[in-house]
PDB file of C-alpha atoms in Angstrom:
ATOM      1  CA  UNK A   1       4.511  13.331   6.547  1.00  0.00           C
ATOM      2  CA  UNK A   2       3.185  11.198   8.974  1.00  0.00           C
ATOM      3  CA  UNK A   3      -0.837  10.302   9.915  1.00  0.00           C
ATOM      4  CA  UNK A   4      -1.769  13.390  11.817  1.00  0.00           C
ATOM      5  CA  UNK A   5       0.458  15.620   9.233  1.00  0.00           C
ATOM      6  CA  UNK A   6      -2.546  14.694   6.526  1.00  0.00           C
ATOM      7  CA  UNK A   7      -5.060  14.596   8.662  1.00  0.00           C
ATOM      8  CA  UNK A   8      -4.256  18.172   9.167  1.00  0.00           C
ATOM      9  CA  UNK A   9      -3.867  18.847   5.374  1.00  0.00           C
ATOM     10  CA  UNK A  10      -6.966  17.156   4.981  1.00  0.00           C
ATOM     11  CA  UNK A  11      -8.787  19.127   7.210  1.00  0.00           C
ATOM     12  CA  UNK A  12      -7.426  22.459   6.033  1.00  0.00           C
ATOM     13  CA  UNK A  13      -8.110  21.569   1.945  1.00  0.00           C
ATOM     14  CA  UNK A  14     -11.634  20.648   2.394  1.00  0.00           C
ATOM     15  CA  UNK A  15     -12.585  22.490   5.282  1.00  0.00           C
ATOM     16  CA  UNK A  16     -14.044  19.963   7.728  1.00  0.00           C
ATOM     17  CA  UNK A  17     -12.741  19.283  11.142  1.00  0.00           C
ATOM     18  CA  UNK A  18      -9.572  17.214  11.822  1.00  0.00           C
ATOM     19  CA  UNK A  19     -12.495  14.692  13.291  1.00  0.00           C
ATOM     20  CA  UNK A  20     -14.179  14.204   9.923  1.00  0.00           C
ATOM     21  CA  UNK A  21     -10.361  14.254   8.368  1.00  0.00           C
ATOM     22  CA  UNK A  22      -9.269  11.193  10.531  1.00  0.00           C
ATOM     23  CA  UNK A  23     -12.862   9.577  10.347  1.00  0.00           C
ATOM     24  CA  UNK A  24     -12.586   9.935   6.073  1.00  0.00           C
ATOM     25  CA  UNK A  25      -9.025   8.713   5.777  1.00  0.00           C
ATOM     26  CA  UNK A  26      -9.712   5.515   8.220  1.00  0.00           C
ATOM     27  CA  UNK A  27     -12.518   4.834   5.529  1.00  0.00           C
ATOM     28  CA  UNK A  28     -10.294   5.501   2.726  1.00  0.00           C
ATOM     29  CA  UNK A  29      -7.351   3.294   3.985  1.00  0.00           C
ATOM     30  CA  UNK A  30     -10.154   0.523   5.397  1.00  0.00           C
ATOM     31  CA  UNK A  31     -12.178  -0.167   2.200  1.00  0.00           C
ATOM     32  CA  UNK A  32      -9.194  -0.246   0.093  1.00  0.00           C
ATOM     33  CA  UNK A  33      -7.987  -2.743   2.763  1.00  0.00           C
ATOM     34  CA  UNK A  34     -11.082  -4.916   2.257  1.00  0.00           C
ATOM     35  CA  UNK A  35     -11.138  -4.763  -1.165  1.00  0.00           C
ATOM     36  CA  UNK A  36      -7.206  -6.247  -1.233  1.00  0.00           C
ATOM     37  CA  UNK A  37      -8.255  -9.207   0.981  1.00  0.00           C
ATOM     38  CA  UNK A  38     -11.395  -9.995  -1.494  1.00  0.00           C
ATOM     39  CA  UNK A  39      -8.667  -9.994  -4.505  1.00  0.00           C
ATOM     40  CA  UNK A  40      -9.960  -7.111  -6.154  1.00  0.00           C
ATOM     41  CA  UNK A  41      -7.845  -4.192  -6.649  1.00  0.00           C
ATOM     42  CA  UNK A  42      -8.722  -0.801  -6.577  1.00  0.00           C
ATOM     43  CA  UNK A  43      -8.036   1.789  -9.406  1.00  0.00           C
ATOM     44  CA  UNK A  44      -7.699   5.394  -8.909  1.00  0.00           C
ATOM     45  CA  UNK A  45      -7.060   6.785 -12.411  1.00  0.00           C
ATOM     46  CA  UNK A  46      -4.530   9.425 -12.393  1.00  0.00           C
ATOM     47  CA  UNK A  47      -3.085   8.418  -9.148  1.00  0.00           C
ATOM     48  CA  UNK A  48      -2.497   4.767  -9.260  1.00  0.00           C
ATOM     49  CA  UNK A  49      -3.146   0.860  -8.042  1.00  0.00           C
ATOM     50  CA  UNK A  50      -3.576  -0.858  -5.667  1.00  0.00           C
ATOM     51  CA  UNK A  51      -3.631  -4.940  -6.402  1.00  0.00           C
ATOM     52  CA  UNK A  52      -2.297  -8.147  -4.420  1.00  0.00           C
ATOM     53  CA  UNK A  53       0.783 -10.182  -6.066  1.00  0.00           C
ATOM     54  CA  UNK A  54       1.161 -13.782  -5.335  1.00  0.00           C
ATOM     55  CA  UNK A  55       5.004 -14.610  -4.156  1.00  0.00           C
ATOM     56  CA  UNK A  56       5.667 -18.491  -4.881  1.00  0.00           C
ATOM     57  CA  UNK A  57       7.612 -20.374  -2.592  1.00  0.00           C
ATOM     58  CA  UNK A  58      11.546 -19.719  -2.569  1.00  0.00           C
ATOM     59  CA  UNK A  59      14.243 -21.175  -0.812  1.00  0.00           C
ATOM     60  CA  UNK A  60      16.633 -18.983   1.084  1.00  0.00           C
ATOM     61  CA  UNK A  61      19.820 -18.978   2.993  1.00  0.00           C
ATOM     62  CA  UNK A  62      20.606 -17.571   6.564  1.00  0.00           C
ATOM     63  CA  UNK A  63      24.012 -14.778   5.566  1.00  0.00           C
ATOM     64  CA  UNK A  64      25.231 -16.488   8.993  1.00  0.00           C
ATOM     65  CA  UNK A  65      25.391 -20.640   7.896  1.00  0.00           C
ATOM     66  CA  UNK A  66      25.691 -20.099   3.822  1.00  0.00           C
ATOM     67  CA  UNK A  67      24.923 -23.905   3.703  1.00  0.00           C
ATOM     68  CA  UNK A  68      21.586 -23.403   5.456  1.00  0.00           C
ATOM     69  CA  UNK A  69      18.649 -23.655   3.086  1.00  0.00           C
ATOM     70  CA  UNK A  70      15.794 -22.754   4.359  1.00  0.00           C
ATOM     71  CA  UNK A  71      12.259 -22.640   2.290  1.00  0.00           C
ATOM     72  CA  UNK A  72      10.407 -19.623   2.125  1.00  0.00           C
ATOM     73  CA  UNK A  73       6.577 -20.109   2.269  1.00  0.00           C
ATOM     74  CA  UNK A  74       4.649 -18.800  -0.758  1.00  0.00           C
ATOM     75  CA  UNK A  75       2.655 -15.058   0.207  1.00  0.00           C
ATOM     76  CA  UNK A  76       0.353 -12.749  -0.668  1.00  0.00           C
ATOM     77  CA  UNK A  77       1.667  -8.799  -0.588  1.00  0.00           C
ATOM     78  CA  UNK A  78       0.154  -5.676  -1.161  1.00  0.00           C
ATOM     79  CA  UNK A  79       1.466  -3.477  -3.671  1.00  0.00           C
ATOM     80  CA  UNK A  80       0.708   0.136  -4.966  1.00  0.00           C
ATOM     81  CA  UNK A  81       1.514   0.913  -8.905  1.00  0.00           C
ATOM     82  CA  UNK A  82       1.799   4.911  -9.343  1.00  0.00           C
ATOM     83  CA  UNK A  83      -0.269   5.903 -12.228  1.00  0.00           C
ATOM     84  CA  UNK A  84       1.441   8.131 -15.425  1.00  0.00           C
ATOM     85  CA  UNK A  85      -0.359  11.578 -14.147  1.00  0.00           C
ATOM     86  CA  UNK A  86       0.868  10.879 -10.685  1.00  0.00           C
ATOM     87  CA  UNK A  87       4.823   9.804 -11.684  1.00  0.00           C
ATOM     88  CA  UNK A  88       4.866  13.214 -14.589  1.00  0.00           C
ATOM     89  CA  UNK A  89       3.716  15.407 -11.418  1.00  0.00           C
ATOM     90  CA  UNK A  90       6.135  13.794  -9.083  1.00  0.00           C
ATOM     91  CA  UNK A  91       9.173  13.965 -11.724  1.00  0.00           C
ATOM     92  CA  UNK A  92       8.591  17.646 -12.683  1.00  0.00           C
TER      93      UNK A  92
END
C-alpha cells in the first residue's frame, strides 16, 4: 500500500474527503517526526513505538579492499517497536 492507497482508506473509514485524509496523515506522520528529533518517543498502546536508538561508532570494511578499514560515524535512527495487540492481529 502506498501513500495515496491510505489516504483513500482513510477517507473511506471515517468519511471525510481524501483532502482532510492527506491533511490528517501529514499531521500524524509530522508530529511523530518532531517528537523523534526532541528525543521523546511516542507510544500508541496496542499498536506500538516509536523511539530513537543511538548507534556508536563502528569500523567497517569496503567487500572490494578487505584490508580497508574504514570508521563508521556514530548515528541516531528511527525505529518502530510493534506492540503485543498489533503482532497477535498480524500473526493470526
Amino acid at each position: 500500500m502506498n501513500k495515496a492507497e491510505l489516504v483513500t482508506a482513510i477517507a473511506e473509514k471515517t468519511g471525510v474527503t481524501k483532502k482532510d485524509a492527506d491533511a490528517m496523515l501529514k499531521a500524524f506522520v509530522d508530529t511523530i517526526e518532531e517528537e523523534l528529533v526532541k528525543g521523546e518517543k511516542v507510544q500508541l498502546i496496542g499498536f506500538g513505538t516509536f523511539e530513537i536508538r543511538e548507534r556508536k561508532e563502528r569500523s567497517g570494511r569496503n567487500p572490494q579492499k578487505p584490508e580497508e578499514v574504514v570508521t563508521i560515524p556514530a548515528s541516531k535512527a528511527p525505529v518502530f517497536k510493534a506492540g503485543k495487540a498489533f503482532k497477535d492481529a498480524v500473526n493470526k
